[in-house]
Structure formats: structure tokens, C-alpha cells
GROMACS .gro file of C-alpha atoms in nm:
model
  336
    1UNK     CA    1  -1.065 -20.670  13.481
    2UNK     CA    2  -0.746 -20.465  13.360
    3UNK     CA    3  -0.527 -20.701  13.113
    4UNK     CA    4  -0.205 -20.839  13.236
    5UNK     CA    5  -0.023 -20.660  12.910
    6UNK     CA    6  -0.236 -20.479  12.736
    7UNK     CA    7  -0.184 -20.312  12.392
    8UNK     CA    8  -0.292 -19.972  12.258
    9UNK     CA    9  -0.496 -19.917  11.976
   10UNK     CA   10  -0.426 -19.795  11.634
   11UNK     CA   11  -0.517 -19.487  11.365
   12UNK     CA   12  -0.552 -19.235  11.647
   13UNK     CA   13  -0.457 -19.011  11.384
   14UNK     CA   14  -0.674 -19.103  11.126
   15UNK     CA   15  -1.053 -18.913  11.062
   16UNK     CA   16  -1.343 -19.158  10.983
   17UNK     CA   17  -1.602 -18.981  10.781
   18UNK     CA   18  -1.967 -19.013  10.899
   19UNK     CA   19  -2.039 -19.215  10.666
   20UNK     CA   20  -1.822 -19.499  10.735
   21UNK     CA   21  -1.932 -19.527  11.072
   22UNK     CA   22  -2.228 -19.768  11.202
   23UNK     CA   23  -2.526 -19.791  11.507
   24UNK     CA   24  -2.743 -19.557  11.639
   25UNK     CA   25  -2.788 -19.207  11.645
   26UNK     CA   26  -2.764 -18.971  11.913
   27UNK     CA   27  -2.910 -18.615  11.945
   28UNK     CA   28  -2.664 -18.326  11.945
   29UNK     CA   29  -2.814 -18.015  12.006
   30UNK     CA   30  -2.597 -17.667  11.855
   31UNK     CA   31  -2.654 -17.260  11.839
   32UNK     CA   32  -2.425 -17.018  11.733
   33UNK     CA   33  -2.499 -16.758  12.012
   34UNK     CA   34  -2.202 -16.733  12.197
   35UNK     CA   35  -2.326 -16.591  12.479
   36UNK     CA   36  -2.449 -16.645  12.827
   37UNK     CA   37  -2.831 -16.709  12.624
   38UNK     CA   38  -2.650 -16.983  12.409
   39UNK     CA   39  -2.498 -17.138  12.709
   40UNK     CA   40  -2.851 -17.135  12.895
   41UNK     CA   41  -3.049 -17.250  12.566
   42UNK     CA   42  -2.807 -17.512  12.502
   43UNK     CA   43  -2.796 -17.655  12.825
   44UNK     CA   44  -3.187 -17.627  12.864
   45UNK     CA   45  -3.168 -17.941  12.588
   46UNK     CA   46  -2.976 -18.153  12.796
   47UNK     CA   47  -3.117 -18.110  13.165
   48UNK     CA   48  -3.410 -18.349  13.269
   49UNK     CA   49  -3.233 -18.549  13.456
   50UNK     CA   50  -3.030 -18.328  13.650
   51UNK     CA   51  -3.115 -18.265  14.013
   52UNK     CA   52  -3.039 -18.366  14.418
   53UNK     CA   53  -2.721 -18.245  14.470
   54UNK     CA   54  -2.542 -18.117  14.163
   55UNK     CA   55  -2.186 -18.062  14.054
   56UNK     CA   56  -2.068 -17.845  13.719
   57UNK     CA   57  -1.728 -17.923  13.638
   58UNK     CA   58  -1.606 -17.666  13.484
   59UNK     CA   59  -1.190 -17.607  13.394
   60UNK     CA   60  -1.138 -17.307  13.604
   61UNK     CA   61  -0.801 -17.237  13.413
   62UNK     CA   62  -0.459 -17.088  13.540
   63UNK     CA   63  -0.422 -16.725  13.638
   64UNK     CA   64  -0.556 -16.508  13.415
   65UNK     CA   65  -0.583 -16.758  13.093
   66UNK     CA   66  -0.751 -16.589  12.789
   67UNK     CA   67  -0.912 -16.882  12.638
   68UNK     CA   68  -1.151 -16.988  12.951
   69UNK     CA   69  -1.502 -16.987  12.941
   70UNK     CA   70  -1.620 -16.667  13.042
   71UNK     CA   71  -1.682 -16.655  13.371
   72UNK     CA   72  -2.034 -16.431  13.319
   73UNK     CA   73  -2.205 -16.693  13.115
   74UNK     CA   74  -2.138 -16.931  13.395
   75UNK     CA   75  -2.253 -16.717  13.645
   76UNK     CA   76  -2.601 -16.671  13.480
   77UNK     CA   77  -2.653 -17.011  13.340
   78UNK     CA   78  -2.567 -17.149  13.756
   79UNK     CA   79  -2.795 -16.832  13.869
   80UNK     CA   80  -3.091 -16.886  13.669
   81UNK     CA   81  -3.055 -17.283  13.622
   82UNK     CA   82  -2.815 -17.456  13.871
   83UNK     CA   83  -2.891 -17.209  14.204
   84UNK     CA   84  -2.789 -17.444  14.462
   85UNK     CA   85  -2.485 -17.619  14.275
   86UNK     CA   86  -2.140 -17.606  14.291
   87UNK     CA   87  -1.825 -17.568  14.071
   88UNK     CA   88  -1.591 -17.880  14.103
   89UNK     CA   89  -1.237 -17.922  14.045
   90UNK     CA   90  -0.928 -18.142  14.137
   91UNK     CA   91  -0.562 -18.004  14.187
   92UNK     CA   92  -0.322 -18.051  13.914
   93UNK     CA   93  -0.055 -18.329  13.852
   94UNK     CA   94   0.189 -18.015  13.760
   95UNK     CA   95   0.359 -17.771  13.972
   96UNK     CA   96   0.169 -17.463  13.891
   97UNK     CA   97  -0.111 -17.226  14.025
   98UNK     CA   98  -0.350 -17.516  14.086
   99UNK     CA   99  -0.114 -17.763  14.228
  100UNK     CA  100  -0.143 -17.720  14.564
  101UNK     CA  101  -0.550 -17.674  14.742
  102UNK     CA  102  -0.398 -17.315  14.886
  103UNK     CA  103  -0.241 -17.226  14.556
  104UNK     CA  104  -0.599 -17.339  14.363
  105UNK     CA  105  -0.844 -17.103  14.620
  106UNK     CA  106  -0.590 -16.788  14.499
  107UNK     CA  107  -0.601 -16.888  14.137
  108UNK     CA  108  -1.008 -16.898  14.161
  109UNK     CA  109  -0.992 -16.586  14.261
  110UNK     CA  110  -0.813 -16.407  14.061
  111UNK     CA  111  -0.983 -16.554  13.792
  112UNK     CA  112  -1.352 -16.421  13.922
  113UNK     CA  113  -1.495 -16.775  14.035
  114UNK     CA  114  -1.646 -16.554  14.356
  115UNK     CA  115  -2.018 -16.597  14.296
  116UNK     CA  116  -2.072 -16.967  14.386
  117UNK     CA  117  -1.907 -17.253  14.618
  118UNK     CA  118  -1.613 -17.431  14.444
  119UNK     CA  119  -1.555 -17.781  14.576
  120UNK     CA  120  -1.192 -17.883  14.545
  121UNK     CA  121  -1.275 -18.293  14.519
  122UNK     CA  122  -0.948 -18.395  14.643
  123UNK     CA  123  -0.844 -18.107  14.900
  124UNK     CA  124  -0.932 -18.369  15.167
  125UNK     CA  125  -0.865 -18.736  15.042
  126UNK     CA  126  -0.915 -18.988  14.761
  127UNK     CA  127  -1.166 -19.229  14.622
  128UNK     CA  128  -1.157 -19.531  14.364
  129UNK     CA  129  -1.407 -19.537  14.142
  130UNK     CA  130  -1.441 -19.924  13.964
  131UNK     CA  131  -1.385 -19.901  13.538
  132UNK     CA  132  -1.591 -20.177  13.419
  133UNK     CA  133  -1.470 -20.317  13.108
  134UNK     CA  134  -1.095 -20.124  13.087
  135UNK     CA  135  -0.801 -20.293  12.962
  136UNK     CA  136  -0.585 -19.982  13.161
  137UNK     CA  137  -0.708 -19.980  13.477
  138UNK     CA  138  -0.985 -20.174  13.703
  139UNK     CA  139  -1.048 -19.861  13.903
  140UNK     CA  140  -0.942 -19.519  13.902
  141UNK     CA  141  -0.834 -19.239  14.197
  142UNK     CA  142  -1.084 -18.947  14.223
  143UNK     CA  143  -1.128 -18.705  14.460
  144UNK     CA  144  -1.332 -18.795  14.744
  145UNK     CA  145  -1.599 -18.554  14.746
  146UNK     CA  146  -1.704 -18.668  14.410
  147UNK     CA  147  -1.974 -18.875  14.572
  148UNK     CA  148  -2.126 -18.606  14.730
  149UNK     CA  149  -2.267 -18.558  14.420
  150UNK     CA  150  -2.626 -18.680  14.289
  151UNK     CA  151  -2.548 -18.536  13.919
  152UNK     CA  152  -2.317 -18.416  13.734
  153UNK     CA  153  -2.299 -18.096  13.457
  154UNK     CA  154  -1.974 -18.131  13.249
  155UNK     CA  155  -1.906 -17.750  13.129
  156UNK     CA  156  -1.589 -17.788  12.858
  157UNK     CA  157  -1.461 -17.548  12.685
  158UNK     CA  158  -1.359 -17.736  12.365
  159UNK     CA  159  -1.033 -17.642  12.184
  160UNK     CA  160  -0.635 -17.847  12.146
  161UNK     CA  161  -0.495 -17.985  12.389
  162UNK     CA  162  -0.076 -18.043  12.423
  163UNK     CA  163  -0.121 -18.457  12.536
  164UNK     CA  164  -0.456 -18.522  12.428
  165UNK     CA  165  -0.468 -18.353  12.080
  166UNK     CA  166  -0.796 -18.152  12.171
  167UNK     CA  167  -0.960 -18.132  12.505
  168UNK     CA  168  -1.370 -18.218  12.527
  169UNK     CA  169  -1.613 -18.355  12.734
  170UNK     CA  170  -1.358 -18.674  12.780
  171UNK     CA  171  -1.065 -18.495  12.927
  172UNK     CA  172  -1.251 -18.272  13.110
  173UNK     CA  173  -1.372 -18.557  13.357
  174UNK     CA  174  -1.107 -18.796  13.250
  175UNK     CA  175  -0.809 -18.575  13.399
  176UNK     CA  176  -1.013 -18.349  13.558
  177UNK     CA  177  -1.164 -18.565  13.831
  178UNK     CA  178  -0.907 -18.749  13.893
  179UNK     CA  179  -0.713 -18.681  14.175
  180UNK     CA  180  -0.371 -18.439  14.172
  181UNK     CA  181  -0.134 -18.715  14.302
  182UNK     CA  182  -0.263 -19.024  14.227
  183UNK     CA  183  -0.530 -19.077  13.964
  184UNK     CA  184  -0.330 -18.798  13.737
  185UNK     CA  185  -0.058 -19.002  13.795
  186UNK     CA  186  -0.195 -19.331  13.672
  187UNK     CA  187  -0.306 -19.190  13.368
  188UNK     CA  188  -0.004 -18.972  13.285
  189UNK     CA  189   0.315 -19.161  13.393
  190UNK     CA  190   0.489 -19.556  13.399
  191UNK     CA  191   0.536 -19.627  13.737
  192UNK     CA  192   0.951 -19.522  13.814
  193UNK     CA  193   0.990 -19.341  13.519
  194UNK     CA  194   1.181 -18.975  13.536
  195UNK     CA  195   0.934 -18.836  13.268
  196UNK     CA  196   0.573 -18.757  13.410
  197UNK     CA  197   0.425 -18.742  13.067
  198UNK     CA  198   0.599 -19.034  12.971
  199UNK     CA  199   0.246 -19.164  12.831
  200UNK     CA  200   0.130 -19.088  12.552
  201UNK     CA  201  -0.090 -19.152  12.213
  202UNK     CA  202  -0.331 -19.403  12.198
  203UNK     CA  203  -0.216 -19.569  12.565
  204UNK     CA  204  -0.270 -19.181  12.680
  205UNK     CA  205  -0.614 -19.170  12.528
  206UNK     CA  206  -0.745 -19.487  12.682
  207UNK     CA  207  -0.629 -19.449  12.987
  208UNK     CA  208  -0.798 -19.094  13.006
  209UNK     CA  209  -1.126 -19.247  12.850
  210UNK     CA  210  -1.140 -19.507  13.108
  211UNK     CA  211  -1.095 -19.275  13.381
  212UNK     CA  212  -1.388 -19.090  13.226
  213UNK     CA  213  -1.569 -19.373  13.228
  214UNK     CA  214  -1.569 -19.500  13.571
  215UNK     CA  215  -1.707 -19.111  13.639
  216UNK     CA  216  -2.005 -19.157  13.390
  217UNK     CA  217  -2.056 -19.503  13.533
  218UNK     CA  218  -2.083 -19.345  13.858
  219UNK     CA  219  -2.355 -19.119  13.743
  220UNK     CA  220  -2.584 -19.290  13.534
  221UNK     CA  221  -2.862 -19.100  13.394
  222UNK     CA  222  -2.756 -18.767  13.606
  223UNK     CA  223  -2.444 -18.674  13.383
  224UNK     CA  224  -2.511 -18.397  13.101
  225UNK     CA  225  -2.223 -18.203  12.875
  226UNK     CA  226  -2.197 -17.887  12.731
  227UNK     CA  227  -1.885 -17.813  12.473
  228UNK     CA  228  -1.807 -17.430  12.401
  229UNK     CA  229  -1.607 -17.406  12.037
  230UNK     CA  230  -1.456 -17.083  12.102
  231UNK     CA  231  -1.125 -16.948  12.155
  232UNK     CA  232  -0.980 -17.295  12.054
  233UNK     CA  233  -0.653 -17.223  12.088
  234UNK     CA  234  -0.429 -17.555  12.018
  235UNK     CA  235  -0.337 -17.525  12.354
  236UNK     CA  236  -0.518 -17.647  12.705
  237UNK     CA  237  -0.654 -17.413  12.949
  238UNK     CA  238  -0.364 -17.599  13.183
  239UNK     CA  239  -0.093 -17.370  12.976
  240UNK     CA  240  -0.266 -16.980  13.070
  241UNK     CA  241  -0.107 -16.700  12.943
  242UNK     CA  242   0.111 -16.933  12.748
  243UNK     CA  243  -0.109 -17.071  12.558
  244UNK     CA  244  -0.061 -17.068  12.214
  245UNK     CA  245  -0.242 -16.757  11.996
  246UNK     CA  246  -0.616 -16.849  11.844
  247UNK     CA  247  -0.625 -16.918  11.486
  248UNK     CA  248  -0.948 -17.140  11.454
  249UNK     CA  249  -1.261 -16.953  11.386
  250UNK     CA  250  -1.544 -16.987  11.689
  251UNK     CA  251  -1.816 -17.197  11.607
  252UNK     CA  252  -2.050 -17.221  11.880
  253UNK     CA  253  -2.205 -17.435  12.166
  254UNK     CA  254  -2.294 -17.769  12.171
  255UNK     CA  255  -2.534 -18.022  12.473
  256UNK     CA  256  -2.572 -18.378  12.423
  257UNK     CA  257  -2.670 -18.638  12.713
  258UNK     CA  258  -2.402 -18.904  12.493
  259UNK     CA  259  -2.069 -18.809  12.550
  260UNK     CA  260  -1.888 -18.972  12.241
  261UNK     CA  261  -2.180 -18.805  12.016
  262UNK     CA  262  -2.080 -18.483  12.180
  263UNK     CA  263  -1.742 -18.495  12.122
  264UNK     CA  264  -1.741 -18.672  11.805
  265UNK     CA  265  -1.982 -18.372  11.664
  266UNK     CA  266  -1.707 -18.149  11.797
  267UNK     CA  267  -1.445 -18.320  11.610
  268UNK     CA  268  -1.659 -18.303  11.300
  269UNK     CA  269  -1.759 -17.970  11.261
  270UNK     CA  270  -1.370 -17.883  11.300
  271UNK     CA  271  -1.278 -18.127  11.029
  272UNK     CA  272  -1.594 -17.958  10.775
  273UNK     CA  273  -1.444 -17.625  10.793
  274UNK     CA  274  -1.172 -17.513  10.569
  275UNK     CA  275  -0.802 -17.591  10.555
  276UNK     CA  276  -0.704 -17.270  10.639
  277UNK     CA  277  -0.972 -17.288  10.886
  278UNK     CA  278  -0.831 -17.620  11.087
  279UNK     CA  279  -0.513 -17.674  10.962
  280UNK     CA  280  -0.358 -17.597  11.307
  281UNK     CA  281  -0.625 -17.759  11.529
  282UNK     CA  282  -0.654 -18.030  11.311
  283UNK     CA  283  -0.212 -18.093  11.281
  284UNK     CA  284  -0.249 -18.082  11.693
  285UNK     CA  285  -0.526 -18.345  11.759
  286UNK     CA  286  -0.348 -18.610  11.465
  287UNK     CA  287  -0.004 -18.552  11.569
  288UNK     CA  288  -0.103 -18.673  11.926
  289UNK     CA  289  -0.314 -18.957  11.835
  290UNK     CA  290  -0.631 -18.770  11.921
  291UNK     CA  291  -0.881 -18.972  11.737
  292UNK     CA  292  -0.831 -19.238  11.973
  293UNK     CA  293  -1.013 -19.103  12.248
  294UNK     CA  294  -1.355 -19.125  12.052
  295UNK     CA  295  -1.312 -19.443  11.908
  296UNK     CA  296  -1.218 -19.603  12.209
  297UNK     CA  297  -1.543 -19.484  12.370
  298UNK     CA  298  -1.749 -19.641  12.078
  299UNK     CA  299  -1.523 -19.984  12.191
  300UNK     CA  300  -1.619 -19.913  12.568
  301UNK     CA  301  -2.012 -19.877  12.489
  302UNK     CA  302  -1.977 -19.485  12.612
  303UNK     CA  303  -2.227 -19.380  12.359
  304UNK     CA  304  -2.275 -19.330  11.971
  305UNK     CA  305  -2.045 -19.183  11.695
  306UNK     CA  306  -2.286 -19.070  11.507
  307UNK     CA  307  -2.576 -18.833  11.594
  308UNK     CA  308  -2.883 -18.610  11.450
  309UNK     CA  309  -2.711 -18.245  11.450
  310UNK     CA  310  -3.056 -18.012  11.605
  311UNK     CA  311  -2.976 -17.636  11.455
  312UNK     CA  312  -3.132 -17.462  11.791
  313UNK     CA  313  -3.124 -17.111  11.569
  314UNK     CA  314  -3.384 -17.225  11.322
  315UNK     CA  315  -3.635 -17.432  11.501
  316UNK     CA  316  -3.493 -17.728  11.545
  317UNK     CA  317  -3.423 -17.879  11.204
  318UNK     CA  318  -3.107 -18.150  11.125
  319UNK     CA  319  -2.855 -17.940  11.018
  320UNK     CA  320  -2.471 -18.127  10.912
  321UNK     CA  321  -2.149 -18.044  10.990
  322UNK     CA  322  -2.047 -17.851  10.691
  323UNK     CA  323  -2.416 -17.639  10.704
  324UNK     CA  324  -2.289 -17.560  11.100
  325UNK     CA  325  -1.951 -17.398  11.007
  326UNK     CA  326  -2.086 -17.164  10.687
  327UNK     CA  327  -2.004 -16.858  10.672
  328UNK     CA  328  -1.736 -16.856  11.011
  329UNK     CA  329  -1.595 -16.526  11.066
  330UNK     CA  330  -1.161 -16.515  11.169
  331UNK     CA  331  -1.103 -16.518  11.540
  332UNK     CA  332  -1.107 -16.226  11.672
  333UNK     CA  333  -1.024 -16.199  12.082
  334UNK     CA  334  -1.229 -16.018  12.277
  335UNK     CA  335  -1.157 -15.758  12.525
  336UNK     CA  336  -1.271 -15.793  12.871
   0.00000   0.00000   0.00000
């Protein structure tokens, strides 16, 4: 049940080293090939119990954004993997190119995602979904074709994020299933305020995290996530073009069946590189109160903190943080 007055959390901008944290271990699976092979290998970890009817949401981005995943690695990993799923997506809380259902078909367009169906959850009508446990909210809005779905694939491309400090696995279903006028809205705004991101910090991160939750709840078993560290601008996918320029090395791709490991193993090999390394993505997710979204998933019972690290390049051995990000080469963006 959702408290009366509840109160955020605290030290959403403070780092806990692995070694202060406690419980189980989760398996995090990583390669360095960024590449439509990487994406296939590292999902390949992560897949037995995906199946029935499938969904991949995937951040389809605004027109022409640089920093998207590209949209040929998807296309093979769905061709030779997912044949028969879909793409799914909700319409944005802001006026932009995804805002309205009309607008969102011409955006997926122009941004190439042609070569499968792309369900837009809430073009129709709304859902709640319960959130067992939430202090925010005892159910969330979601598009209403989200229960068409026997299993979901959560396909993030990791990197900052203007509200949230850095986007993963969390705010990809969090915000992005979530309906455009009302779930979006819960999350996001005080009821009769002027400002629509009036939210924010740790009451932002927990209300995101318990939207996510209600949509792993749903899912049970049948929910899988894949984070791509590349082209981590500090900037969502939400701001296109103007996103801000890439300064943070790529890294690679990570699978994990445990949400909070997979984030949480994002987080960390960001904080093990250098200074000059993070220093931007690092200023973005503590100035908004990041952290809170992972340890308020370890509060909710959304999964572990701390994981076993499998290096998918050399057979399979644990491999930490620090040993993942050797040797990182500056960003460099590609040409299409």
C-alpha cells in the first residue's frame, strides 16, 4: 500500500564500493565486441526463459539521434533470435517527435525501425499494473497492450540521463512503459503544479523504480536485459540531435536476468575507469541523485547489488570492474 506521506531516501549521490555491500551474488555476463555478434552473444546468456509472445523494448530515440543503438545489430539479433517478436514503445510525456502515436510511426521511420512490427503500448488505451511493496504509488499506468505480452527483452542503451542521472535497464521500463499521459505523469510531476519535471532526486528515482517494478512483477521469470555502454553521452536518447557530445570511452555490452545486478555492474565499471575517463558521466548521475535508483531496488527486493562479472571474451572467467575497463580507447563516433 502507497504511504499516506511518504519520504525520499538519502545519499543518491553517494558511490558504495563493492565491498561494502552485502547478500547474494548475481551473474553478469560482459564482451567487448560492440557489434551485432556481441549483442547476439550477450543476449544468448540471458534467454532461457524467453518465449510465447515476446516484446523487446528497445528506446527507439528522436529523429535522427546519434547515440541510439544501432539499428543493424537489432535487426540481426531479432532476425536470428527473436523472429516473431516485436519492438515496444510508449509515447512521450514531452511535446516532441514521439508525443503524439502519428508523430511516433514518422519518427520510426526515419530512424530505420522498418524491418519488424513496432507496438506503440498506449496508441489505444491504458492499463494499471499493481506495485507491491511501493511507498510512491500502489499501481502504475502502462500502456494497454503490455499484456499482450508473454515475455519481455529489455534492450537499453546505457549512458546519462538529464532527470535520472544515467539511463539503464530501470528507466528504460520505468518511463518507458508507462503511458504518455498518465503513468509519465505520475512519475514526473505533483499533481497542479506548472512545472512537469517538478520531481526530482531521490522522490524521482523511486517513483521510476517502482514503476519498473510493477513491469518486472508482471513478468516473472520471462523478463531479460541487455545494457549497451557505448556512445554514453550524458544526455538521454529523449534529447536527439541535442544531445550533449560523447566524452566517455565505450566499454561494451552487458545481459543479466537481475536487473539491479545489471545496472549496478553498469554503474561500476563507469566508476573503475579513470577520472578523465568519467568525470562527466559520473558529475551527471551524482548531481541528480542517481545512485538512488539502485539502492532503492536492493530496498524493494528487485535483485542483488553485487554480482560475479563472466568475461564472455576469454572463456568465461570472473573478471572485476577495473580488469573490464583496461586499456579503453577515447570515443570516437562513428560514421554511418
Amino acid at each position: 500500500m502507497a504511504q499516506s506521506n511518504p519520504t525520499p531516501g538519502k545519499d543518491g549521490n553517494k558511490y558504495v564500493p563493492y565491498e561494502e555491500r552485502t547478500g547474494n551474488e548475481s551473474i553478469v555476463y560482459f564482451t567487448r565486441s560492440l557489434s551485432k555478434e556481441g549483442l547476439m552473444k550477450a543476449y544468448e546468456q540471458v534467454c532461457a526463459s524467453i518465449g510465447g509472445r515476446i516484446g523487446v523494448k528497445l528506446h527507439t530515440g528522436e529523429q535522427n539521434g546519434p547515440n541510439i543503438i544501432p539499428r543493424e545489430w537489432v535487426k540481426a539479433l531479432m532476425q536470428k533470435n527473436l523472429p516473431e517478436a516485436s519492438i515496444v514503445e510508449t509515447n512521450t510525456y514531452y511535446v516532441g517527435d514521439r508525443y503524439t502515436t502519428e508523430q511516433h510511426r514518422e519518427t520510426l521511420k526515419v530512424n530505420g525501425w522498418t524491418f519488424c512490427p513496432v507496438d506503440i503500448m498506449d496508441e489505444e488505451d491504458t492499463i494499471t499494473l499493481p506495485v507491491k511493496g511501493g511507498k510512491w504509488f500502489d499501481k502504475m499506468a502502462m500502456g494497454s497492450h503490455l499484456t499482450n505480452y508473454n515475455s519481455l527483452v529489455v534492450l537499453t542503451h546505457f549512458k546519462g540521463h538529464t532527470k535520472g542521472g544515467f539511463g539503464g535497464s530501470n528507466k528504460n521500463i520505468g518511463i518507458g512503459c508507462a503511458d504518455g499521459r498518465i503513468g509519465k505523469a505520475w512519475i514526473h510531476t505533483t499533481p497542479g503544479q506548472d512545472d512537469q519535471w517538478d520531481i526530482a532526486e531521490e522522490e524521482f528515482m523511486e517513483r521510476m523504480t517502482e514503476s519498473t517494478k510493477a513491469v518486472a512483477d508482471y513478468f516473472g521469470k520471462h523478463i531479460t536485459y541487455v545494457n549497451v555502454m557505448r556512445n554514453m553521452s550524458v544526455s538521454c536518447d529523449c534529447e536527439g540531435v541535442n544531445a550533449e557530445p560523447v566524452v566517455t570511452p565505450d566499454v561494451g555490452i552487458l545481459s543479466s536476468t537481475d536487473i539491479l545486478a545489471l545496472d549496478q555492474a553498469c554503474i561500476d565499471l563507469v566508476y573503475a575507469m579513470t577520472e578523465a575517463e568519467h568525470h562527466d558521466l559520473v558529475e551527471r548521475i551524482e548531481s541528480r541523485h542517481g545512485l538512488r535508483q539502485l539502492s532503492y531496488m536492493k530496498e524493494l527486493g528487485m535483485g542483488n547489488d553485487r554480482y560475479v562479472l563472466i568475461d564472455l571474451d576469454n572463456g568465461g572467467k570472473r573478471i572485476t570492474p577495473a580488469e573490464a575497463v583496461k586499456g579503453l580507447k577515447p570515443f570516437e563516433q562513428e560514421r554511418e
